[in-house]
mmCIF file of C-alpha atoms in Angstrom:
data_model
loop_
_atom_site.group_PDB
_atom_site.id
_atom_site.type_symbol
_atom_site.label_atom_id
_atom_site.label_comp_id
_atom_site.label_asym_id
_atom_site.label_seq_id
_atom_site.Cartn_x
_atom_site.Cartn_y
_atom_site.Cartn_z
ATOM 1 C CA UNK A 1 2.931 20.006 9.716
ATOM 2 C CA UNK A 2 4.113 22.322 6.933
ATOM 3 C CA UNK A 3 7.742 22.024 8.042
ATOM 4 C CA UNK A 4 7.352 18.263 8.262
ATOM 5 C CA UNK A 5 6.045 18.136 4.707
ATOM 6 C CA UNK A 6 8.988 20.202 3.498
ATOM 7 C CA UNK A 7 11.265 17.738 5.258
ATOM 8 C CA UNK A 8 9.538 14.840 3.491
ATOM 9 C CA UNK A 9 9.996 16.498 0.128
ATOM 10 C CA UNK A 10 13.621 17.360 0.837
ATOM 11 C CA UNK A 11 14.324 13.787 1.904
ATOM 12 C CA UNK A 12 12.672 12.532 -1.246
ATOM 13 C CA UNK A 13 14.714 14.845 -3.463
ATOM 14 C CA UNK A 14 17.911 13.641 -1.808
ATOM 15 C CA UNK A 15 16.814 10.048 -2.227
ATOM 16 C CA UNK A 16 16.099 10.400 -5.915
ATOM 17 C CA UNK A 17 19.332 12.251 -6.551
ATOM 18 C CA UNK A 18 21.151 9.342 -4.926
ATOM 19 C CA UNK A 19 19.288 6.960 -7.190
ATOM 20 C CA UNK A 20 20.345 8.993 -10.196
ATOM 21 C CA UNK A 21 23.981 9.028 -9.087
ATOM 22 C CA UNK A 22 24.008 5.299 -8.476
ATOM 23 C CA UNK A 23 22.014 4.436 -11.638
ATOM 24 C CA UNK A 24 19.979 2.193 -9.347
ATOM 25 C CA UNK A 25 16.546 3.259 -10.565
ATOM 26 C CA UNK A 26 15.116 4.223 -13.887
ATOM 27 C CA UNK A 27 14.395 7.825 -14.761
ATOM 28 C CA UNK A 28 12.401 10.028 -14.932
ATOM 29 C CA UNK A 29 12.757 11.255 -11.368
ATOM 30 C CA UNK A 30 10.585 13.453 -9.196
ATOM 31 C CA UNK A 31 10.269 16.367 -11.632
ATOM 32 C CA UNK A 32 8.359 14.317 -14.194
ATOM 33 C CA UNK A 33 5.820 13.153 -11.598
ATOM 34 C CA UNK A 34 5.244 16.738 -10.476
ATOM 35 C CA UNK A 35 4.637 17.698 -14.105
ATOM 36 C CA UNK A 36 1.390 15.713 -13.970
ATOM 37 C CA UNK A 37 0.135 18.544 -11.732
ATOM 38 C CA UNK A 38 -2.170 16.384 -9.658
ATOM 39 C CA UNK A 39 -4.152 18.624 -7.342
ATOM 40 C CA UNK A 40 -5.730 15.844 -5.255
ATOM 41 C CA UNK A 41 -5.077 12.213 -4.380
ATOM 42 C CA UNK A 42 -7.766 9.782 -3.268
ATOM 43 C CA UNK A 43 -6.396 6.651 -1.622
ATOM 44 C CA UNK A 44 -8.255 3.380 -1.069
ATOM 45 C CA UNK A 45 -6.868 0.239 0.526
ATOM 46 C CA UNK A 46 -5.644 -1.351 3.731
ATOM 47 C CA UNK A 47 -2.827 -0.990 6.274
ATOM 48 C CA UNK A 48 -0.186 -0.395 3.608
ATOM 49 C CA UNK A 49 -1.919 2.943 2.948
ATOM 50 C CA UNK A 50 -3.921 3.820 6.081
ATOM 51 C CA UNK A 51 -2.862 7.168 7.570
ATOM 52 C CA UNK A 52 -5.152 6.976 10.577
ATOM 53 C CA UNK A 53 -8.611 5.597 9.842
ATOM 54 C CA UNK A 54 -8.512 2.338 11.794
ATOM 55 C CA UNK A 55 -7.134 3.986 14.913
ATOM 56 C CA UNK A 56 -10.187 6.253 14.866
ATOM 57 C CA UNK A 57 -12.446 3.211 14.592
ATOM 58 C CA UNK A 58 -10.459 1.495 17.352
ATOM 59 C CA UNK A 59 -8.645 3.975 19.592
ATOM 60 C CA UNK A 60 -6.770 1.151 21.361
ATOM 61 C CA UNK A 61 -5.265 -0.309 18.184
ATOM 62 C CA UNK A 62 -1.492 -0.880 18.352
ATOM 63 C CA UNK A 63 -0.968 1.640 15.514
ATOM 64 C CA UNK A 64 -2.040 4.273 18.033
ATOM 65 C CA UNK A 65 0.872 3.434 20.347
ATOM 66 C CA UNK A 66 4.579 3.989 20.265
ATOM 67 C CA UNK A 67 6.872 2.782 18.751
ATOM 68 C CA UNK A 68 4.593 3.258 15.710
ATOM 69 C CA UNK A 69 5.372 6.667 14.219
ATOM 70 C CA UNK A 70 8.447 7.211 16.350
ATOM 71 C CA UNK A 71 10.992 7.822 13.581
ATOM 72 C CA UNK A 72 9.253 10.734 11.856
ATOM 73 C CA UNK A 73 6.299 12.040 13.821
ATOM 74 C CA UNK A 74 7.662 11.269 17.310
ATOM 75 C CA UNK A 75 4.174 9.959 18.055
ATOM 76 C CA UNK A 76 1.790 7.345 16.690
ATOM 77 C CA UNK A 77 -0.525 8.478 13.894
ATOM 78 C CA UNK A 78 -2.285 5.254 12.942
ATOM 79 C CA UNK A 79 0.262 4.457 10.241
ATOM 80 C CA UNK A 80 1.550 0.898 10.351
ATOM 81 C CA UNK A 81 5.198 1.863 10.237
ATOM 82 C CA UNK A 82 7.809 3.561 12.343
ATOM 83 C CA UNK A 83 7.177 6.692 10.284
ATOM 84 C CA UNK A 84 6.053 7.536 6.777
ATOM 85 C CA UNK A 85 4.378 5.109 4.375
ATOM 86 C CA UNK A 86 4.354 4.958 0.577
ATOM 87 C CA UNK A 87 1.380 7.262 0.006
ATOM 88 C CA UNK A 88 3.108 9.955 2.097
ATOM 89 C CA UNK A 89 6.061 9.928 -0.280
ATOM 90 C CA UNK A 90 3.817 9.786 -3.335
ATOM 91 C CA UNK A 91 1.812 12.798 -2.147
ATOM 92 C CA UNK A 92 4.973 14.752 -1.379
ATOM 93 C CA UNK A 93 6.463 13.867 -4.756
ATOM 94 C CA UNK A 94 3.305 15.288 -6.358
ATOM 95 C CA UNK A 95 3.832 18.490 -4.385
ATOM 96 C CA UNK A 96 0.830 17.856 -2.138
ATOM 97 C CA UNK A 97 0.430 17.726 1.656
ATOM 98 C CA UNK A 98 0.184 14.384 3.446
ATOM 99 C CA UNK A 99 -3.318 12.954 3.054
ATOM 100 C CA UNK A 100 -5.661 13.189 6.007
ATOM 101 C CA UNK A 101 -7.742 10.132 6.899
ATOM 102 C CA UNK A 102 -11.436 10.254 6.035
ATOM 103 C CA UNK A 103 -12.440 9.480 9.632
ATOM 104 C CA UNK A 104 -10.505 12.424 11.094
ATOM 105 C CA UNK A 105 -13.105 14.885 12.336
ATOM 106 C CA UNK A 106 -12.639 18.363 10.913
ATOM 107 C CA UNK A 107 -9.808 17.319 8.586
ATOM 108 C CA UNK A 108 -8.836 19.397 5.549
ATOM 109 C CA UNK A 109 -9.623 17.460 2.368
ATOM 110 C CA UNK A 110 -8.672 20.175 -0.083
ATOM 111 C CA UNK A 111 -5.910 18.055 -1.606
ATOM 112 C CA UNK A 112 -7.587 14.660 -1.348
ATOM 113 C CA UNK A 113 -8.675 12.036 1.130
ATOM 114 C CA UNK A 114 -7.302 8.773 2.437
ATOM 115 C CA UNK A 115 -10.114 6.198 2.666
ATOM 116 C CA UNK A 116 -7.788 3.234 3.335
ATOM 117 C CA UNK A 117 -8.413 1.306 6.550
ATOM 118 C CA UNK A 118 -5.988 -1.188 8.062
ATOM 119 C CA UNK A 119 -7.416 -4.688 7.888
ATOM 120 C CA UNK A 120 -9.759 -3.809 5.030
ATOM 121 C CA UNK A 121 -10.606 -6.405 2.403
ATOM 122 C CA UNK A 122 -11.554 -6.200 -1.259
ATOM 123 C CA UNK A 123 -14.606 -8.379 -0.664
ATOM 124 C CA UNK A 124 -17.239 -7.445 1.934
ATOM 125 C CA UNK A 125 -16.734 -9.034 5.345
ATOM 126 C CA UNK A 126 -20.043 -10.900 5.031
ATOM 127 C CA UNK A 127 -19.003 -12.387 1.689
ATOM 128 C CA UNK A 128 -15.769 -13.679 3.216
ATOM 129 C CA UNK A 129 -17.620 -15.039 6.252
ATOM 130 C CA UNK A 130 -19.909 -16.994 3.932
ATOM 131 C CA UNK A 131 -16.761 -18.710 2.660
ATOM 132 C CA UNK A 132 -15.599 -19.426 6.223
ATOM 133 C CA UNK A 133 -12.909 -16.763 6.020
ATOM 134 C CA UNK A 134 -12.596 -14.676 9.163
ATOM 135 C CA UNK A 135 -10.077 -12.260 10.619
ATOM 136 C CA UNK A 136 -8.774 -12.477 14.157
ATOM 137 C CA UNK A 137 -9.334 -10.139 15.911
ATOM 138 C CA UNK A 138 -12.644 -8.933 14.493
ATOM 139 C CA UNK A 139 -11.887 -7.180 11.194
ATOM 140 C CA UNK A 140 -12.848 -3.678 10.226
ATOM 141 C CA UNK A 141 -16.100 -3.515 8.303
ATOM 142 C CA UNK A 142 -14.613 -0.802 6.066
ATOM 143 C CA UNK A 143 -14.067 -3.025 3.037
ATOM 144 C CA UNK A 144 -13.522 -1.615 -0.444
ATOM 145 C CA UNK A 145 -17.245 -1.215 -1.141
ATOM 146 C CA UNK A 146 -17.634 0.807 2.081
ATOM 147 C CA UNK A 147 -14.686 3.023 1.160
ATOM 148 C CA UNK A 148 -16.268 3.578 -2.231
ATOM 149 C CA UNK A 149 -19.557 4.633 -0.651
ATOM 150 C CA UNK A 150 -17.677 7.124 1.493
ATOM 151 C CA UNK A 151 -16.094 8.576 -1.634
ATOM 152 C CA UNK A 152 -19.512 8.839 -3.262
ATOM 153 C CA UNK A 153 -20.963 10.516 -0.164
ATOM 154 C CA UNK A 154 -18.127 13.033 -0.168
ATOM 155 C CA UNK A 155 -18.635 13.856 -3.834
ATOM 156 C CA UNK A 156 -22.371 14.395 -3.317
ATOM 157 C CA UNK A 157 -21.493 17.463 -1.268
ATOM 158 C CA UNK A 158 -18.373 18.410 -3.248
ATOM 159 C CA UNK A 159 -19.937 18.412 -6.733
ATOM 160 C CA UNK A 160 -23.120 19.962 -8.050
ATOM 161 C CA UNK A 161 -23.537 17.734 -11.113
ATOM 162 C CA UNK A 162 -21.792 14.801 -12.773
ATOM 163 C CA UNK A 163 -20.218 17.210 -15.245
ATOM 164 C CA UNK A 164 -19.019 19.357 -12.350
ATOM 165 C CA UNK A 165 -17.473 16.267 -10.748
ATOM 166 C CA UNK A 166 -15.615 15.336 -13.915
ATOM 167 C CA UNK A 167 -14.210 18.842 -14.124
ATOM 168 C CA UNK A 168 -13.202 18.945 -10.468
ATOM 169 C CA UNK A 169 -11.575 15.490 -10.572
ATOM 170 C CA UNK A 170 -9.802 15.734 -13.921
ATOM 171 C CA UNK A 171 -6.461 16.446 -12.243
ATOM 172 C CA UNK A 172 -6.931 14.015 -9.352
ATOM 173 C CA UNK A 173 -5.001 10.780 -8.864
ATOM 174 C CA UNK A 174 -6.894 7.738 -7.594
ATOM 175 C CA UNK A 175 -4.896 5.007 -5.835
ATOM 176 C CA UNK A 176 -6.988 1.808 -5.764
ATOM 177 C CA UNK A 177 -5.070 0.012 -3.047
ATOM 178 C CA UNK A 178 -3.146 -2.146 -2.554
ATOM 179 C CA UNK A 179 -6.268 -4.076 -1.563
ATOM 180 C CA UNK A 180 -7.072 -7.788 -1.630
ATOM 181 C CA UNK A 181 -4.050 -8.851 0.363
ATOM 182 C CA UNK A 182 -6.101 -9.209 3.533
ATOM 183 C CA UNK A 183 -8.667 -11.418 1.823
ATOM 184 C CA UNK A 184 -5.810 -13.839 1.198
ATOM 185 C CA UNK A 185 -4.128 -13.268 4.558
ATOM 186 C CA UNK A 186 -7.267 -14.142 6.485
ATOM 187 C CA UNK A 187 -7.841 -17.235 4.362
ATOM 188 C CA UNK A 188 -4.268 -18.533 4.488
ATOM 189 C CA UNK A 189 -3.656 -17.838 8.172
ATOM 190 C CA UNK A 190 -7.092 -19.318 8.842
ATOM 191 C CA UNK A 191 -5.925 -22.663 7.535
ATOM 192 C CA UNK A 192 -6.954 -22.702 3.886
ATOM 193 C CA UNK A 193 -4.493 -24.062 1.342
ATOM 194 C CA UNK A 194 -2.950 -22.001 -1.440
ATOM 195 C CA UNK A 195 -5.000 -23.953 -3.962
ATOM 196 C CA UNK A 196 -8.207 -23.177 -2.081
ATOM 197 C CA UNK A 197 -7.321 -19.493 -1.895
ATOM 198 C CA UNK A 198 -6.561 -19.411 -5.625
ATOM 199 C CA UNK A 199 -10.277 -19.967 -6.127
ATOM 200 C CA UNK A 200 -10.839 -16.638 -4.362
ATOM 201 C CA UNK A 201 -8.668 -14.636 -6.759
ATOM 202 C CA UNK A 202 -11.264 -14.051 -9.526
ATOM 203 C CA UNK A 203 -13.729 -12.588 -7.013
ATOM 204 C CA UNK A 204 -11.105 -10.369 -5.409
ATOM 205 C CA UNK A 205 -9.930 -9.079 -8.787
ATOM 206 C CA UNK A 206 -13.517 -8.525 -9.904
ATOM 207 C CA UNK A 207 -14.204 -6.520 -6.748
ATOM 208 C CA UNK A 208 -11.245 -4.243 -7.512
ATOM 209 C CA UNK A 209 -12.356 -3.894 -11.140
ATOM 210 C CA UNK A 210 -15.946 -3.118 -10.165
ATOM 211 C CA UNK A 211 -14.778 -0.450 -7.705
ATOM 212 C CA UNK A 212 -12.587 1.078 -10.409
ATOM 213 C CA UNK A 213 -15.512 1.193 -12.826
ATOM 214 C CA UNK A 214 -17.507 3.033 -10.170
ATOM 215 C CA UNK A 215 -14.887 5.702 -9.592
ATOM 216 C CA UNK A 216 -14.629 6.191 -13.354
ATOM 217 C CA UNK A 217 -18.386 6.836 -13.377
ATOM 218 C CA UNK A 218 -17.845 9.325 -10.560
ATOM 219 C CA UNK A 219 -15.320 11.215 -12.674
ATOM 220 C CA UNK A 220 -11.884 9.645 -12.115
ATOM 221 C CA UNK A 221 -9.481 10.045 -15.033
ATOM 222 C CA UNK A 222 -6.099 9.066 -13.559
ATOM 223 C CA UNK A 223 -6.019 5.727 -11.754
ATOM 224 C CA UNK A 224 -3.331 3.472 -10.301
ATOM 225 C CA UNK A 225 -4.270 -0.098 -9.387
ATOM 226 C CA UNK A 226 -1.463 -1.686 -7.325
ATOM 227 C CA UNK A 227 -0.851 -5.416 -7.238
ATOM 228 C CA UNK A 228 0.212 -7.537 -4.299
ATOM 229 C CA UNK A 229 3.611 -7.789 -2.651
ATOM 230 C CA UNK A 230 5.621 -11.049 -2.664
ATOM 231 C CA UNK A 231 4.032 -12.413 0.503
ATOM 232 C CA UNK A 232 6.548 -15.246 0.737
ATOM 233 C CA UNK A 233 9.171 -12.692 1.816
ATOM 234 C CA UNK A 234 7.117 -11.346 4.734
ATOM 235 C CA UNK A 235 8.276 -12.404 8.241
ATOM 236 C CA UNK A 236 4.756 -13.357 9.364
ATOM 237 C CA UNK A 237 4.500 -15.784 6.441
ATOM 238 C CA UNK A 238 8.029 -17.082 6.870
ATOM 239 C CA UNK A 239 7.373 -17.722 10.559
ATOM 240 C CA UNK A 240 4.047 -19.478 10.011
ATOM 241 C CA UNK A 241 4.593 -21.451 6.820
ATOM 242 C CA UNK A 242 8.311 -22.214 6.549
ATOM 243 C CA UNK A 243 7.891 -25.893 7.478
ATOM 244 C CA UNK A 244 7.634 -28.186 4.442
ATOM 245 C CA UNK A 245 7.966 -25.303 1.998
ATOM 246 C CA UNK A 246 10.639 -24.583 -0.594
ATOM 247 C CA UNK A 247 12.586 -21.312 -0.686
ATOM 248 C CA UNK A 248 13.651 -19.207 -3.646
ATOM 249 C CA UNK A 249 17.041 -17.553 -4.157
ATOM 250 C CA UNK A 250 16.102 -14.786 -1.695
ATOM 251 C CA UNK A 251 15.075 -17.294 0.987
ATOM 252 C CA UNK A 252 11.419 -16.387 0.446
ATOM 253 C CA UNK A 253 8.647 -18.970 0.360
ATOM 254 C CA UNK A 254 8.431 -19.959 -3.283
ATOM 255 C CA UNK A 255 4.821 -21.203 -3.337
ATOM 256 C CA UNK A 256 3.496 -18.085 -1.621
ATOM 257 C CA UNK A 257 5.368 -15.751 -3.942
ATOM 258 C CA UNK A 258 3.996 -17.693 -6.885
ATOM 259 C CA UNK A 259 0.525 -17.127 -5.469
ATOM 260 C CA UNK A 260 1.158 -13.359 -5.432
ATOM 261 C CA UNK A 261 2.288 -13.583 -9.052
ATOM 262 C CA UNK A 262 -0.901 -15.497 -9.882
ATOM 263 C CA UNK A 263 -3.058 -12.748 -8.372
ATOM 264 C CA UNK A 264 -1.062 -10.026 -10.112
ATOM 265 C CA UNK A 265 -1.364 -11.689 -13.533
ATOM 266 C CA UNK A 266 -5.131 -11.901 -13.161
ATOM 267 C CA UNK A 267 -5.250 -8.264 -12.092
ATOM 268 C CA UNK A 268 -3.131 -7.140 -15.055
ATOM 269 C CA UNK A 269 -5.483 -8.926 -17.468
ATOM 270 C CA UNK A 270 -8.440 -7.168 -15.857
ATOM 271 C CA UNK A 271 -6.679 -3.801 -16.104
ATOM 272 C CA UNK A 272 -6.084 -4.316 -19.819
ATOM 273 C CA UNK A 273 -9.802 -4.905 -20.278
ATOM 274 C CA UNK A 274 -10.596 -1.763 -18.273
ATOM 275 C CA UNK A 275 -8.293 0.238 -20.520
ATOM 276 C CA UNK A 276 -10.117 -0.967 -23.625
ATOM 277 C CA UNK A 277 -13.465 -0.093 -22.052
ATOM 278 C CA UNK A 278 -12.279 3.389 -21.057
ATOM 279 C CA UNK A 279 -9.943 4.819 -23.713
ATOM 280 C CA UNK A 280 -10.254 8.311 -22.243
ATOM 281 C CA UNK A 281 -9.045 7.224 -18.805
ATOM 282 C CA UNK A 282 -5.418 6.637 -17.793
ATOM 283 C CA UNK A 283 -5.227 3.367 -15.852
ATOM 284 C CA UNK A 284 -1.851 2.147 -14.580
ATOM 285 C CA UNK A 285 -0.781 -1.059 -12.855
ATOM 286 C CA UNK A 286 1.249 -0.319 -9.716
ATOM 287 C CA UNK A 287 3.878 -3.029 -9.648
ATOM 288 C CA UNK A 288 4.491 -3.470 -5.919
ATOM 289 C CA UNK A 289 5.850 -6.961 -6.515
ATOM 290 C CA UNK A 290 8.696 -5.784 -8.742
ATOM 291 C CA UNK A 291 9.318 -2.757 -6.533
ATOM 292 C CA UNK A 292 9.875 -5.035 -3.553
ATOM 293 C CA UNK A 293 12.036 -7.481 -5.499
ATOM 294 C CA UNK A 294 14.130 -4.551 -6.708
ATOM 295 C CA UNK A 295 14.503 -3.326 -3.128
ATOM 296 C CA UNK A 296 15.309 -6.762 -1.773
ATOM 297 C CA UNK A 297 17.910 -7.564 -4.418
ATOM 298 C CA UNK A 298 19.751 -4.286 -3.715
ATOM 299 C CA UNK A 299 19.070 -4.097 0.005
ATOM 300 C CA UNK A 300 22.678 -4.283 1.191
ATOM 301 C CA UNK A 301 23.729 -1.669 -1.364
ATOM 302 C CA UNK A 302 20.930 0.616 -0.135
ATOM 303 C CA UNK A 303 22.085 0.423 3.473
ATOM 304 C CA UNK A 304 19.967 -2.402 4.889
ATOM 305 C CA UNK A 305 21.553 -4.998 7.165
ATOM 306 C CA UNK A 306 22.156 -8.021 4.934
ATOM 307 C CA UNK A 307 21.948 -10.313 7.960
ATOM 308 C CA UNK A 308 18.470 -9.080 8.944
ATOM 309 C CA UNK A 309 16.648 -8.614 5.647
ATOM 310 C CA UNK A 310 13.745 -10.810 6.740
ATOM 311 C CA UNK A 311 13.757 -9.956 10.421
ATOM 312 C CA UNK A 312 11.156 -7.635 11.871
ATOM 313 C CA UNK A 313 12.584 -4.561 13.584
ATOM 314 C CA UNK A 314 9.818 -4.470 16.181
ATOM 315 C CA UNK A 315 8.875 -7.927 17.358
ATOM 316 C CA UNK A 316 9.726 -10.849 19.559
ATOM 317 C CA UNK A 317 11.112 -14.302 19.112
ATOM 318 C CA UNK A 318 12.137 -16.760 16.468
ATOM 319 C CA UNK A 319 14.279 -16.632 13.381
ATOM 320 C CA UNK A 320 12.312 -13.715 11.924
ATOM 321 C CA UNK A 321 11.649 -11.824 15.174
ATOM 322 C CA UNK A 322 7.899 -12.223 14.791
ATOM 323 C CA UNK A 323 5.107 -13.760 16.839
ATOM 324 C CA UNK A 324 1.352 -13.249 16.557
ATOM 325 C CA UNK A 325 1.206 -13.633 20.337
ATOM 326 C CA UNK A 326 3.536 -10.691 21.034
ATOM 327 C CA UNK A 327 3.161 -8.178 18.237
ATOM 328 C CA UNK A 328 4.761 -4.772 17.942
ATOM 329 C CA UNK A 329 3.136 -2.208 20.209
ATOM 330 C CA UNK A 330 2.441 -4.590 23.072
ATOM 331 C CA UNK A 331 4.284 -4.158 26.392
ATOM 332 C CA UNK A 332 7.733 -5.708 26.455
ATOM 333 C CA UNK A 333 8.137 -6.011 22.679
ATOM 334 C CA UNK A 334 11.550 -4.641 21.731
ATOM 335 C CA UNK A 335 12.534 -2.404 18.809
ATOM 336 C CA UNK A 336 15.796 -2.771 16.874
ATOM 337 C CA UNK A 337 18.418 -0.087 17.393
ATOM 338 C CA UNK A 338 18.383 1.172 13.780
ATOM 339 C CA UNK A 339 15.070 0.776 11.892
ATOM 340 C CA UNK A 340 16.676 2.312 8.796
ATOM 341 C CA UNK A 341 18.628 -0.919 8.383
ATOM 342 C CA UNK A 342 15.526 -3.119 8.325
ATOM 343 C CA UNK A 343 12.979 -3.745 5.579
ATOM 344 C CA UNK A 344 10.252 -5.128 7.828
ATOM 345 C CA UNK A 345 8.958 -2.957 10.637
ATOM 346 C CA UNK A 346 6.642 -5.298 12.562
ATOM 347 C CA UNK A 347 6.761 -8.548 10.610
ATOM 348 C CA UNK A 348 3.852 -7.527 8.388
ATOM 349 C CA UNK A 349 4.492 -3.927 7.315
ATOM 350 C CA UNK A 350 7.482 -2.021 5.974
ATOM 351 C CA UNK A 351 9.780 0.399 7.750
ATOM 352 C CA UNK A 352 9.810 4.044 6.756
ATOM 353 C CA UNK A 353 13.109 3.465 4.948
ATOM 354 C CA UNK A 354 11.703 0.583 2.909
ATOM 355 C CA UNK A 355 8.564 2.579 2.133
ATOM 356 C CA UNK A 356 10.737 5.413 0.860
ATOM 357 C CA UNK A 357 12.605 3.232 -1.625
ATOM 358 C CA UNK A 358 9.437 1.421 -2.684
ATOM 359 C CA UNK A 359 7.698 4.738 -3.378
ATOM 360 C CA UNK A 360 10.665 6.016 -5.369
ATOM 361 C CA UNK A 361 10.651 2.918 -7.587
ATOM 362 C CA UNK A 362 6.896 3.156 -8.103
ATOM 363 C CA UNK A 363 6.972 6.844 -8.993
ATOM 364 C CA UNK A 364 9.763 6.327 -11.495
ATOM 365 C CA UNK A 365 7.912 3.378 -13.010
ATOM 366 C CA UNK A 366 4.456 5.004 -13.082
ATOM 367 C CA UNK A 367 5.264 8.535 -14.233
ATOM 368 C CA UNK A 368 5.614 7.779 -17.964
ATOM 369 C CA UNK A 369 2.462 5.615 -17.931
ATOM 370 C CA UNK A 370 0.533 8.405 -16.204
ATOM 371 C CA UNK A 371 1.524 10.517 -19.198
ATOM 372 C CA UNK A 372 3.228 13.162 -17.116
ATOM 373 C CA UNK A 373 4.623 15.732 -19.581
ATOM 374 C CA UNK A 374 8.380 16.114 -19.824
ATOM 375 C CA UNK A 375 8.160 19.837 -19.204
#
């Protein structure tokens, strides 16, 4: 694993040097992020961040089968990608090893823990069920509140006192998601209208805020709260909802992207309030929406196939190579010849290459706000 981690870091250095040469991304680059000297990262969230928790809950999950993981690990690891995901690049940029999943028996948590579980929601499963919102197949029960309890349980053995916790966590980075996307996915794919799902946004945002307040009480001092991606650009959405919908300049579903913006605006307002409540805590909004729009607008320049920007690499059928009936990982589902030229891996999640560029944009954007020293 050590050699793999060195390879990740080397790849990331090359990537950021290319960005610098092409003036395609704002500085500061990797060095500034490393100057923050984070010694641990704690990740919460869903499949965008899961490094192997769900596959331990469900050993037969598709993320535990090839072609998942094929491009970097040569085996499936429970990551929903052909290789590395954003948190892998973020950890490597901080000079830390890849994060082990919380549910991995005997794992080393010296440099942090990944609590994220694919399929997880911001609201408890029972709360969503009371609103007639259900996942198919049966969702994980490891919602954000469960992940938070696991963090608290870990700290009860890691720290002796609250003061001890604050001291031990002062150089830790807490990634609060992305989370909340599945609450909306389950509602929208379950037949609810965008307007109906908008009514869910305040509760989802409040759940994220409440969880953040809890980790601050536990001792967190450096926190990133990511927003949602532009869901109207995702192949699963394009396949399901393209009829009777308008498209934007990128051929993404306009109404669904506007919904993501609506969620993100509410989240940003809540973050500003959190900042005022906690002047001694660094709280940063992780702008996944802008990161993706940046990637998409420069995709051809960055080496992606301009004719397949919204096509899944691993999938089957239709204009966007996606079908819920034959998803990636099932027998007979084909994989594109060059995943590095695709943004979407399986119609829902990003390829390793897209994750790499997204992480680079985020790190460059977040580093100054995380108050990483210049030297």
